[in-house]
Coordinates of N, CA and C and ligand atoms in Angstrom, one line a residue:
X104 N -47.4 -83.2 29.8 CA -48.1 -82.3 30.7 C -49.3 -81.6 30.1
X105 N -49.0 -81.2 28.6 CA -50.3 -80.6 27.9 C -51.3 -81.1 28.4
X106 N -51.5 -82.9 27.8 CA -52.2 -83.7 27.6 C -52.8 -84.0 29.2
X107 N -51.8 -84.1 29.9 CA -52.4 -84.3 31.7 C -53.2 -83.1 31.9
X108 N -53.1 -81.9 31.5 CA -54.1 -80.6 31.9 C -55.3 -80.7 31.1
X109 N -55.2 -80.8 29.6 CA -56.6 -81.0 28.8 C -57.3 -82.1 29.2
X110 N -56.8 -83.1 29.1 CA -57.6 -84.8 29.6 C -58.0 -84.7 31.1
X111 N -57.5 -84.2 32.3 CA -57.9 -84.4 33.1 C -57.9 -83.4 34.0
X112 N -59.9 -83.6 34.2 CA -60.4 -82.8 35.6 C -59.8 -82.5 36.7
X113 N -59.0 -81.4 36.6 CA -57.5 -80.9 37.9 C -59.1 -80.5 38.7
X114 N -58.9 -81.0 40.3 CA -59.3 -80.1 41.0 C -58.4 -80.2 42.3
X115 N -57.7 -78.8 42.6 CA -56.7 -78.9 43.6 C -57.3 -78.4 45.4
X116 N -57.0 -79.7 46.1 CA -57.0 -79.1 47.5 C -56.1 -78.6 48.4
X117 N -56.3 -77.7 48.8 CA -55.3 -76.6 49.5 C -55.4 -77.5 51.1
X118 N -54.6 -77.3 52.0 CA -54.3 -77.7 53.8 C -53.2 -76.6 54.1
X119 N -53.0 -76.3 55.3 CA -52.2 -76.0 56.4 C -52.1 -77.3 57.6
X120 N -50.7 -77.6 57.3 CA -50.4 -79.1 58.4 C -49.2 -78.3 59.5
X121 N -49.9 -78.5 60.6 CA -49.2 -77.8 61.8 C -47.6 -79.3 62.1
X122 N -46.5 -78.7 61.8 CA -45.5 -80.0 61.6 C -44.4 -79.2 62.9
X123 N -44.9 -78.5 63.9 CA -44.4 -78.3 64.7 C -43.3 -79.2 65.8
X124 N -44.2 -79.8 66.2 CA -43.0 -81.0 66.5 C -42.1 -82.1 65.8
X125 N -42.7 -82.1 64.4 CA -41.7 -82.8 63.8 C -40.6 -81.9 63.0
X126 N -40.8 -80.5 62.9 CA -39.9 -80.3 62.9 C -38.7 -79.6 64.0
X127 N -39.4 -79.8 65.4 CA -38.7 -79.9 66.6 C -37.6 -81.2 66.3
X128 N -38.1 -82.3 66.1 CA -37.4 -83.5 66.3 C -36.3 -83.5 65.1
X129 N -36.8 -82.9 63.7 CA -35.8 -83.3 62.7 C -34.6 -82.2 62.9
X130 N -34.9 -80.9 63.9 CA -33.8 -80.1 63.6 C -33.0 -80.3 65.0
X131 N -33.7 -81.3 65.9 CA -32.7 -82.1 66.5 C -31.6 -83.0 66.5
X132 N -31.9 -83.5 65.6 CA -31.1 -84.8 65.0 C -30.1 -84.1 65.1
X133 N -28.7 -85.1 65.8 CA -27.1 -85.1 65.1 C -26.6 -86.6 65.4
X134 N -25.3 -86.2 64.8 CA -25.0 -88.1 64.9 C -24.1 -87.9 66.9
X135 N -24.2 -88.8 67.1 CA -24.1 -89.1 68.4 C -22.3 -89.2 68.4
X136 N -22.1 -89.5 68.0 CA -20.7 -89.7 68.1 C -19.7 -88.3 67.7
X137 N -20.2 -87.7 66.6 CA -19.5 -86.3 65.8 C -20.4 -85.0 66.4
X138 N -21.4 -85.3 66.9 CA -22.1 -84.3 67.4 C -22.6 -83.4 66.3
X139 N -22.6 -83.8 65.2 CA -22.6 -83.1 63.7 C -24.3 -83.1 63.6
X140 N -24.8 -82.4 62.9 CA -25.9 -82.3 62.6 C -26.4 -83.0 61.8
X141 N -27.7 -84.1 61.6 CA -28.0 -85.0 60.7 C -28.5 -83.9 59.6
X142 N -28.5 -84.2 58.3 CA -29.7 -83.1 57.6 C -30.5 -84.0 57.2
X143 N -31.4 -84.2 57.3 CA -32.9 -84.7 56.5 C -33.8 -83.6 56.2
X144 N -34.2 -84.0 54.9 CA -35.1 -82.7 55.0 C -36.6 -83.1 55.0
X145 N -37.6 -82.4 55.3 CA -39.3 -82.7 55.6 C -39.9 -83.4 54.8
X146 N -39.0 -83.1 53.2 CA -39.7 -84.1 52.6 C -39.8 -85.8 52.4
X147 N -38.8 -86.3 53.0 CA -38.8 -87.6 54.0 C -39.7 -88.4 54.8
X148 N -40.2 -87.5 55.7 CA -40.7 -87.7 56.4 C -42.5 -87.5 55.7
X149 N -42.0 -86.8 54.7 CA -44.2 -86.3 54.0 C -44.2 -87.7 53.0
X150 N -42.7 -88.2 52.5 CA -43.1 -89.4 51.3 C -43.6 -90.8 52.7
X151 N -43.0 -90.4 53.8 CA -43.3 -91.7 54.4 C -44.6 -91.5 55.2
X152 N -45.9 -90.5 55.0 CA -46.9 -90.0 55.7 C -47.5 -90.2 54.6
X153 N -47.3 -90.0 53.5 CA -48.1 -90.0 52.1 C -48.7 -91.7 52.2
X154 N -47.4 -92.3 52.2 CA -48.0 -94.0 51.8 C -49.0 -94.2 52.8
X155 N -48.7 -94.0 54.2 CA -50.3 -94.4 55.4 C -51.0 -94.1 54.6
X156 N -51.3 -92.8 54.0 CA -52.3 -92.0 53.5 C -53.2 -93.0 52.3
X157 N -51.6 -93.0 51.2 CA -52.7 -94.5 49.8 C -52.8 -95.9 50.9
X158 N -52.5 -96.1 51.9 CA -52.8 -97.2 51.6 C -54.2 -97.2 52.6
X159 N -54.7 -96.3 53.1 CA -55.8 -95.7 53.4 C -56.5 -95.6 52.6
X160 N -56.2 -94.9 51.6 CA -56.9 -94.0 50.6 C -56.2 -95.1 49.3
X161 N -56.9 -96.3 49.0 CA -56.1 -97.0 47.7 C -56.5 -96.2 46.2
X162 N -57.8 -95.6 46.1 CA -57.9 -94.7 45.1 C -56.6 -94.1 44.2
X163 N -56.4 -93.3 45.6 CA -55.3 -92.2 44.8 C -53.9 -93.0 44.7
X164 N -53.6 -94.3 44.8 CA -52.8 -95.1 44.4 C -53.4 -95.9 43.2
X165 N -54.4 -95.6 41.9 CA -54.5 -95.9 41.4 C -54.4 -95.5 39.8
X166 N -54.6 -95.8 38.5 CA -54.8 -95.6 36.7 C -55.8 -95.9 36.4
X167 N -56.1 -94.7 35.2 CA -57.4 -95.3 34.9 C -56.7 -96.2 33.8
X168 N -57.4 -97.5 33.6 CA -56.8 -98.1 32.6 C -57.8 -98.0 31.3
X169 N -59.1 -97.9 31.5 CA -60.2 -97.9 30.5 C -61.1 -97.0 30.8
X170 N -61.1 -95.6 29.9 CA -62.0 -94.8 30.6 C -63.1 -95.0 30.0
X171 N -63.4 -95.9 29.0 CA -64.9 -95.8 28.5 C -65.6 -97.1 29.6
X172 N -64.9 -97.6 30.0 CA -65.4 -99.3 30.7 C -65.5 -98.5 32.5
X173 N -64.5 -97.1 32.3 CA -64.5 -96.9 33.8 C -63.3 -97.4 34.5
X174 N -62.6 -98.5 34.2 CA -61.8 -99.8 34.6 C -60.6 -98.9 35.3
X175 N -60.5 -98.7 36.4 CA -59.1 -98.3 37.3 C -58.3 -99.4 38.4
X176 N -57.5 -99.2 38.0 CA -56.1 -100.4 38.5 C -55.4 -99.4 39.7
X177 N -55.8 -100.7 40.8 CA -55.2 -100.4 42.3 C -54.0 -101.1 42.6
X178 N -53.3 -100.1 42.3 CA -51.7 -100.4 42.6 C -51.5 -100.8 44.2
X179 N -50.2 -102.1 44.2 CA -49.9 -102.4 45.2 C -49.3 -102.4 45.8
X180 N -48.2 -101.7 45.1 CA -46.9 -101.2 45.3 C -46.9 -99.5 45.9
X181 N -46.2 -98.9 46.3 CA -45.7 -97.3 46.8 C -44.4 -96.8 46.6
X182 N -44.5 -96.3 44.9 CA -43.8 -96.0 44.3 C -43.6 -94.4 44.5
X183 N -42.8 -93.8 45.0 CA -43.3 -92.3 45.1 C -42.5 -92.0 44.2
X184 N -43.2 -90.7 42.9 CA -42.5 -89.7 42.2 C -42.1 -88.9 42.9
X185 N -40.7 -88.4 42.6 CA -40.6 -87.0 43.2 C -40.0 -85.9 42.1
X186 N -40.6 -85.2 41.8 CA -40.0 -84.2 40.5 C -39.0 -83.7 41.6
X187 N -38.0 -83.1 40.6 CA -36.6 -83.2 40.7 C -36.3 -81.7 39.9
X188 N -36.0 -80.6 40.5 CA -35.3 -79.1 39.1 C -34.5 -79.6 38.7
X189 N -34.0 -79.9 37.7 CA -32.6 -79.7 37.2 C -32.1 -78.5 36.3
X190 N -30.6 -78.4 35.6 CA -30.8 -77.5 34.8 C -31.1 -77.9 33.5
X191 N -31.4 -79.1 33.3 CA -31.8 -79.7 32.1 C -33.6 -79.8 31.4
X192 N -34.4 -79.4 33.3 CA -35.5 -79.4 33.1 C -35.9 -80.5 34.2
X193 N -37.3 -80.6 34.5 CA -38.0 -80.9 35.5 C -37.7 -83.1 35.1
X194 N -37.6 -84.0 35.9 CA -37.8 -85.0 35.8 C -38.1 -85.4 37.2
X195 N -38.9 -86.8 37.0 CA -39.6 -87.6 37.6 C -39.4 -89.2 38.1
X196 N -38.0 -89.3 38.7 CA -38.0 -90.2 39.4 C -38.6 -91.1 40.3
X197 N -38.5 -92.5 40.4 CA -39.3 -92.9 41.5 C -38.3 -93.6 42.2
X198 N -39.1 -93.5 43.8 CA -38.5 -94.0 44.8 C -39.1 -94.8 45.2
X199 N -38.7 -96.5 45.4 CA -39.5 -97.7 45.1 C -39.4 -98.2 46.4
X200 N -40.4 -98.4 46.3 CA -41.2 -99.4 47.9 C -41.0 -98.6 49.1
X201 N -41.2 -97.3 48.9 CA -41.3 -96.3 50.3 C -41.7 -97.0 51.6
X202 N -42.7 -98.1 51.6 CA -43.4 -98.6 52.4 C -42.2 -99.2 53.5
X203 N -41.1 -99.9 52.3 CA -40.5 -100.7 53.0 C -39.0 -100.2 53.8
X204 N -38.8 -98.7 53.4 CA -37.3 -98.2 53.9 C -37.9 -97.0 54.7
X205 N -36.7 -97.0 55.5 CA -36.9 -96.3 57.2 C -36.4 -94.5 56.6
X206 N -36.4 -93.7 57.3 CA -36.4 -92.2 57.4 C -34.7 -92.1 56.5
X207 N -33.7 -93.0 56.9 CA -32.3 -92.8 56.7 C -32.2 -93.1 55.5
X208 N -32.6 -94.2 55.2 CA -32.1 -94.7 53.7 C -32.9 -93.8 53.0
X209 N -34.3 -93.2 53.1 CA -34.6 -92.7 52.1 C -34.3 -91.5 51.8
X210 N -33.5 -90.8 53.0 CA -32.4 -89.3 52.5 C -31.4 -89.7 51.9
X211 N -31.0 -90.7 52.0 CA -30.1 -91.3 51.0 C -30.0 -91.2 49.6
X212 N -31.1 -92.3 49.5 CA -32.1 -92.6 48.3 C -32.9 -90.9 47.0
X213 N -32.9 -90.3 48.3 CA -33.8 -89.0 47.5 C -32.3 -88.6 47.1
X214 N -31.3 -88.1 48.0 CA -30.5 -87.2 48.2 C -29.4 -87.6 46.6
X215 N -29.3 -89.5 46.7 CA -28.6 -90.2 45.3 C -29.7 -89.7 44.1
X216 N -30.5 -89.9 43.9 CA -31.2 -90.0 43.2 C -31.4 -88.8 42.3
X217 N -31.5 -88.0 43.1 CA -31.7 -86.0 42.7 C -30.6 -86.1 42.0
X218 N -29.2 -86.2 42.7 CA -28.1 -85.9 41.8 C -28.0 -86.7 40.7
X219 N -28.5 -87.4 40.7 CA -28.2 -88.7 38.7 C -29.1 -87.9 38.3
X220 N -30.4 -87.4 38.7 CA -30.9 -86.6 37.5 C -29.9 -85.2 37.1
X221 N -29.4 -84.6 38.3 CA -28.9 -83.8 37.5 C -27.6 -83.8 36.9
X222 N -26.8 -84.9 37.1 CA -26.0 -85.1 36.2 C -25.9 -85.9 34.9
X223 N -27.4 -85.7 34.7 CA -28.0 -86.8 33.3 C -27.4 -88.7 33.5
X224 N -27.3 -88.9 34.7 CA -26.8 -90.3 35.0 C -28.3 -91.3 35.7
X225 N -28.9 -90.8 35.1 CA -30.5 -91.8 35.8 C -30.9 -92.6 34.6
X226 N -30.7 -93.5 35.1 CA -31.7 -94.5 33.9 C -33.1 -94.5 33.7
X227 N -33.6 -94.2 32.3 CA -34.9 -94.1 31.9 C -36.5 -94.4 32.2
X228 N -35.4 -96.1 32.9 CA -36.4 -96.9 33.6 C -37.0 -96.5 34.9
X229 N -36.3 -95.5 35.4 CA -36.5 -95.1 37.0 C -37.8 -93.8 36.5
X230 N -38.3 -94.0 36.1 CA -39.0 -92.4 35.5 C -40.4 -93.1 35.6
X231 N -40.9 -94.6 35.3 CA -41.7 -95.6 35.1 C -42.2 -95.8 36.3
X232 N -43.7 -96.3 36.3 CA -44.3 -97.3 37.2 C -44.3 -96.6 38.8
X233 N -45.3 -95.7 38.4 CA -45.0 -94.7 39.6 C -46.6 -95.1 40.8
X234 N -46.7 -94.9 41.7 CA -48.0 -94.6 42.6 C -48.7 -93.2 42.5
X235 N -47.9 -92.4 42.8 CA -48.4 -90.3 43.5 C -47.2 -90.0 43.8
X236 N -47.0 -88.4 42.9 CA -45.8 -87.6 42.6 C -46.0 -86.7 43.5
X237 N -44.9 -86.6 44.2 CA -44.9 -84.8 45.2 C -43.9 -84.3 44.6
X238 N -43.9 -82.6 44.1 CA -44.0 -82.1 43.8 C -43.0 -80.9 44.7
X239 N -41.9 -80.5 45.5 CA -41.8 -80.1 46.6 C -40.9 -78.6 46.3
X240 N -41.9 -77.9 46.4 CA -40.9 -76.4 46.4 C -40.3 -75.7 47.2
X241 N -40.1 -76.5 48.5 CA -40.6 -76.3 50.1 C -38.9 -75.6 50.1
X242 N -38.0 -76.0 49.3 CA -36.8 -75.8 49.9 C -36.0 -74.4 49.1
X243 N -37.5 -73.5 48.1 CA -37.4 -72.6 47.3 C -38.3 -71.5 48.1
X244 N -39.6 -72.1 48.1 CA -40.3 -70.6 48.5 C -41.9 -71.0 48.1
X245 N -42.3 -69.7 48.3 CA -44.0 -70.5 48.1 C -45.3 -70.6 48.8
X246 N -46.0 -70.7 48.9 CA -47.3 -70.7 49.5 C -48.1 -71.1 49.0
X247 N -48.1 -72.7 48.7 CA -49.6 -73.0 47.7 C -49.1 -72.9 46.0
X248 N -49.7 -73.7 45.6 CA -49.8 -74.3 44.0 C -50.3 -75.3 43.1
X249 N -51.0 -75.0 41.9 CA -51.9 -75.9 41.4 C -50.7 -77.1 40.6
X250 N -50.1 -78.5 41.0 CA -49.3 -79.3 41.0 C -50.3 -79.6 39.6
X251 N -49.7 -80.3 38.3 CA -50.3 -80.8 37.6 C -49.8 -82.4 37.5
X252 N -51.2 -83.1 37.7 CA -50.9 -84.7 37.9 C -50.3 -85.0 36.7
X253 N -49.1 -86.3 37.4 CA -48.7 -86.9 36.5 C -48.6 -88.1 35.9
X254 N -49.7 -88.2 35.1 CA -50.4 -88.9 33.9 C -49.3 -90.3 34.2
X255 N -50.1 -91.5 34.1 CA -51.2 -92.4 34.3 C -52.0 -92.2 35.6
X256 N -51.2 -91.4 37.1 CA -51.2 -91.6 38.2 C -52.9 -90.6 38.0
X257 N -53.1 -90.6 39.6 CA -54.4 -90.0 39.3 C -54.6 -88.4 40.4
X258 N -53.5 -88.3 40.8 CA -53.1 -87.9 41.7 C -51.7 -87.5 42.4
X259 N -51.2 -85.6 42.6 CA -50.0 -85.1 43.4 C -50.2 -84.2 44.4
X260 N -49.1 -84.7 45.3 CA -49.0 -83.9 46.2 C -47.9 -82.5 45.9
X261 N -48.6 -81.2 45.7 CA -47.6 -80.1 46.1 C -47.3 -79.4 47.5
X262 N -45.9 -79.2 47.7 CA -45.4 -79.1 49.0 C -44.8 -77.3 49.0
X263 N -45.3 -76.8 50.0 CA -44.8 -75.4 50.3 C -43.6 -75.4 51.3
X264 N -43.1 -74.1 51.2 CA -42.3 -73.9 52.4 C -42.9 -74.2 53.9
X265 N -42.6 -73.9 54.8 CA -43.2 -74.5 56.3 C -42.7 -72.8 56.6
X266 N -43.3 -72.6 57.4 CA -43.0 -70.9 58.0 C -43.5 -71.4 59.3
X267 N -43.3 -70.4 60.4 CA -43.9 -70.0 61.4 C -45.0 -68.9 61.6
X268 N -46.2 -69.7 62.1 CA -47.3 -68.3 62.1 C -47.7 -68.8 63.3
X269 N -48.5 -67.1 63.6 CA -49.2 -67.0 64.9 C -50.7 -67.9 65.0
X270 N -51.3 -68.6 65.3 CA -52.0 -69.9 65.6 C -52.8 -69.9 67.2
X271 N -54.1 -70.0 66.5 CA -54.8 -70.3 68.1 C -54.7 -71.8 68.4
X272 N -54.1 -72.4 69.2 CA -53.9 -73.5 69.5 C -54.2 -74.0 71.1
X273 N -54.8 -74.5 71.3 CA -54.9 -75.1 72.4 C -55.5 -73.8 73.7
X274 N -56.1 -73.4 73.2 CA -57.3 -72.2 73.8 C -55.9 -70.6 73.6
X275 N -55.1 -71.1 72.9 CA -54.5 -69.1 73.3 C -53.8 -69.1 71.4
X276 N -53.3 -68.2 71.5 CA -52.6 -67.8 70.3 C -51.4 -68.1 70.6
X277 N -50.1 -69.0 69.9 CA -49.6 -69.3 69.8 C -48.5 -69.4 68.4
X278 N -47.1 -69.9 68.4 CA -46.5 -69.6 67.6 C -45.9 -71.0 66.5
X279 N -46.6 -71.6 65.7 CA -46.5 -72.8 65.4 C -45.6 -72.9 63.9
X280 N -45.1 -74.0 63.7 CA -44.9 -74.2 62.4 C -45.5 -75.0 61.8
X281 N -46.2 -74.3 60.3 CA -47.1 -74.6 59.4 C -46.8 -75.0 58.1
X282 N -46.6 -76.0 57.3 CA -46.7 -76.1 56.5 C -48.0 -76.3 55.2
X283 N -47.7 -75.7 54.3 CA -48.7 -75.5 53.2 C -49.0 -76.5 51.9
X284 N -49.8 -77.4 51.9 CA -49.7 -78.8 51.1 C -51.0 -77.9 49.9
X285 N -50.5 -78.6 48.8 CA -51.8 -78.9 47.4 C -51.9 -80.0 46.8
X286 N -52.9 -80.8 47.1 CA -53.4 -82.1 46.7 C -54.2 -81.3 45.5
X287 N -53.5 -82.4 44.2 CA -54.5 -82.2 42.8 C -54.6 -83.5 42.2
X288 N -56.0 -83.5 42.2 CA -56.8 -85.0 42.2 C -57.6 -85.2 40.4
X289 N -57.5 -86.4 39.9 CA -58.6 -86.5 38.8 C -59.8 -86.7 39.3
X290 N -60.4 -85.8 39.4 CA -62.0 -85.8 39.7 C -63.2 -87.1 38.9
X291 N -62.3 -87.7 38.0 CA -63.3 -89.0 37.0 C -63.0 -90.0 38.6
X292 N -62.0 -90.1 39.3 CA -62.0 -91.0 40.3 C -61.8 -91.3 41.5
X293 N -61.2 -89.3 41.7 CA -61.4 -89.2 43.6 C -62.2 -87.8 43.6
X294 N -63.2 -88.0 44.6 CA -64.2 -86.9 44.8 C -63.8 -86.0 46.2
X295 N -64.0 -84.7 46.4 CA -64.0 -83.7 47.1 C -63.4 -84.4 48.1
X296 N -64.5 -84.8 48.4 CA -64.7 -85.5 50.0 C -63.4 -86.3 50.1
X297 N -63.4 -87.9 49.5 CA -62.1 -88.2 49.5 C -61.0 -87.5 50.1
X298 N -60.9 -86.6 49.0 CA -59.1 -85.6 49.3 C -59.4 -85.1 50.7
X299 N -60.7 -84.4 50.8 CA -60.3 -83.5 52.0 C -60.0 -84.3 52.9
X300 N -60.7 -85.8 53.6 CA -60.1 -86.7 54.4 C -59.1 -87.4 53.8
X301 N -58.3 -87.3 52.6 CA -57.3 -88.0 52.6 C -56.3 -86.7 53.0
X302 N -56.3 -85.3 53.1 CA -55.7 -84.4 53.8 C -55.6 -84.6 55.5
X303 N -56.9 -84.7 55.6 CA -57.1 -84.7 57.3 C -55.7 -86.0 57.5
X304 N -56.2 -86.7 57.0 CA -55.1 -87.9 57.5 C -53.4 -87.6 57.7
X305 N -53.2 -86.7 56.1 CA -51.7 -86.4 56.2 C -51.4 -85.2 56.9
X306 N -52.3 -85.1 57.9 CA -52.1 -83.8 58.4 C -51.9 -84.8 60.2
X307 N -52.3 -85.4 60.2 CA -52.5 -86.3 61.1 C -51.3 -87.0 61.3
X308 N -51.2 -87.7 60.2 CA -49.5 -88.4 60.0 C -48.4 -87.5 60.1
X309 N -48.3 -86.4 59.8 CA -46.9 -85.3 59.9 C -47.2 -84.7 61.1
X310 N -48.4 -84.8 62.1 CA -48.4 -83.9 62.9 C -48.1 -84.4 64.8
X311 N -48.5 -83.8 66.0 CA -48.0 -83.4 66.8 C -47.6 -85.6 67.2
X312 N -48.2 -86.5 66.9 CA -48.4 -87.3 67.0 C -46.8 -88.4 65.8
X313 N -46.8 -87.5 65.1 CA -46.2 -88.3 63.8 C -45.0 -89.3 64.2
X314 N -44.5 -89.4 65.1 CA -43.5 -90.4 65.8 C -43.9 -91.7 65.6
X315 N -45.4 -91.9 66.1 CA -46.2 -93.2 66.5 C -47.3 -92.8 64.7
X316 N -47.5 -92.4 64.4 CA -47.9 -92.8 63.0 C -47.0 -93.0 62.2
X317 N -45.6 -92.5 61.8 CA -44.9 -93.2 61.2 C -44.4 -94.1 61.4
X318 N -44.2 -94.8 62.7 CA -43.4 -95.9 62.8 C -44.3 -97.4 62.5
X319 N -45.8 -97.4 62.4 CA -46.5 -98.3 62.5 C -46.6 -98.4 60.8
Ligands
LIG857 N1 -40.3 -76.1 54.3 C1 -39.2 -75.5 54.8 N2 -37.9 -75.9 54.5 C2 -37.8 -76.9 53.6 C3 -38.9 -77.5 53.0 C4 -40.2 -77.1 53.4 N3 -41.3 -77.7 52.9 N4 -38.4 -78.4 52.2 C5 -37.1 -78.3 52.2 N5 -36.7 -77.4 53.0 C6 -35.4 -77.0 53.4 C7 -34.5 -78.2 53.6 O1 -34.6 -78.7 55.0 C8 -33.1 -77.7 53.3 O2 -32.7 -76.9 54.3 P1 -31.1 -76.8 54.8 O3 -30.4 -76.3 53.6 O4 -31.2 -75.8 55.9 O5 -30.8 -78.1 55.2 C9 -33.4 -76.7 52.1 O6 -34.8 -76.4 52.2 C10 -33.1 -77.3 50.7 O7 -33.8 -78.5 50.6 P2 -33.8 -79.3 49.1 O8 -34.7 -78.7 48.2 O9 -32.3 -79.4 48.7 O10 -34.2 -80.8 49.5 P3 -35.6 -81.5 49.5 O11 -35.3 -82.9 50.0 O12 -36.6 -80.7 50.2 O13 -36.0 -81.6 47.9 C11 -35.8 -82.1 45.6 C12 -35.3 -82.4 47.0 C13 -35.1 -83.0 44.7 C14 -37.3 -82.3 45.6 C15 -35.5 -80.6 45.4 O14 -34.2 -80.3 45.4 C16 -36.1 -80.1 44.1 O15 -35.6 -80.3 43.0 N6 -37.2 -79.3 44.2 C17 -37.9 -78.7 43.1 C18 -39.1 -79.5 42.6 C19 -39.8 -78.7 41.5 O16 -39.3 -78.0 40.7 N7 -41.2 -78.9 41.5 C20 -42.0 -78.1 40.7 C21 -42.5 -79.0 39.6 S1 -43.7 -78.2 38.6 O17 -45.0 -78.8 39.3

């Protein structure tokens, strides 16, 4: 982490993503049969909005491999990190081929995963060969934070709580659910512009629409 803050140009972009109806639909879910309540949590649904986003945006799915040559390597895979609290300290799992698993398995998948880190049961190897780490404090507290990339990647998403605020929406004031994202980008190889439309997009993908952006 030292070495990711001294070596590389943090510059972080702030969004407000209106996830109003997806979070209508996710706090609907129950199982049909038990009438029980599914839990998934938002951040599911932002790792599977993230990949539209790299594979939009292949930059921020990339390493620099050679910074004197310039030389950066476009990953082709969508590896998502997801840092993990434990009481042992912060780790960085990956969740492999997001592209390819549906909303279920990968509550699964996060839900397995979180706990082998914190029961020191994760293999080493799962820490490796990542795309873009999110960062998610959403289920602590928060409003915004400067996420520090994690090195080779070039680029993370930090995730805030989602609140409800008052919102001019659709010609009146209104009462919406907002969530608070911080993209922190290496500036040697994604520029302003970039992020802010690689935001627009994830704001796009989580938003009133996200049903039909995530499923394609
Ligand atoms: N907004 C509002 N509520 C949220 C939310 C968000 N962005 N994200 C999660 N929540 C809610 C969940 O829906 C869940 O609600 P219920 O208890 O009512 O079901 C609750 O918060 C707890 O969620 P969680 O944190 O257990 O689950 P998660 O899938 O959101 O996150 C994990 C999993 C592993 C990322 C998380 O447990 C964790 O360790 N977070 C800390 C990461 C960290 O320390 N980052 C800082 C690193 S330094 O840069």
């Amino acid at each position: 982490m030292i070495k990711s803050w001294n070596t590389i140009p943090h510059v972080t972009h702030h969004e407000e993503i209106d996830i109003t109806e997806l979070e209508n639909f996710r706090n609907s879910l129950t199982d049909r049969y038990t009438g029980e309540k599914i839990k998934i949590t938002p951040l599911v649904f932002i790792m599977k909005a993230l990949v539209i986003c790299l594979k939009k945006f292949p930059f921020f799915n990339s390493s620099i491999e050679d910074i004197n040559s310039g030389k950066v390597v476009k990953k082709k895979y969508f590896h998502i990190g997801i840092a993990v609290d434990t009481k042992h300290g912060l780790m960085v799992p990956k969740i492999r081929d997001v592209n390819n698993k549906n909303i279920k398995s990968l509550a699964k998948e996060l839900s397995d995963v979180s706990e082998k880190c914190r029961k020191l049961k994760i293999d080493k190897k799962e820490f490796y060969g990542g795309s873009m780490t999110i960062s998610s404090l959403g289920g602590i507290g928060g409003c915004f934070f400067t996420p520090i990339i994690n090195s080779p990647e070039v680029s993370i998403l930090g995730v805030s709580r989602s609140k409800k605020k008052q919102i001019f929406y659709k010609d009146k004031f209104t009462t919406r659910t907002i969530l608070p994202i911080s993209l922190s980008y290496d500036h040697r190889v994604i520029d302003g512009a970039e992020a802010a439309r690689f935001c627009n997009e994830l704001s796009e993908n989580l938003g009133d629409n996200f049903a039909y952006k995530l499923s394609i």
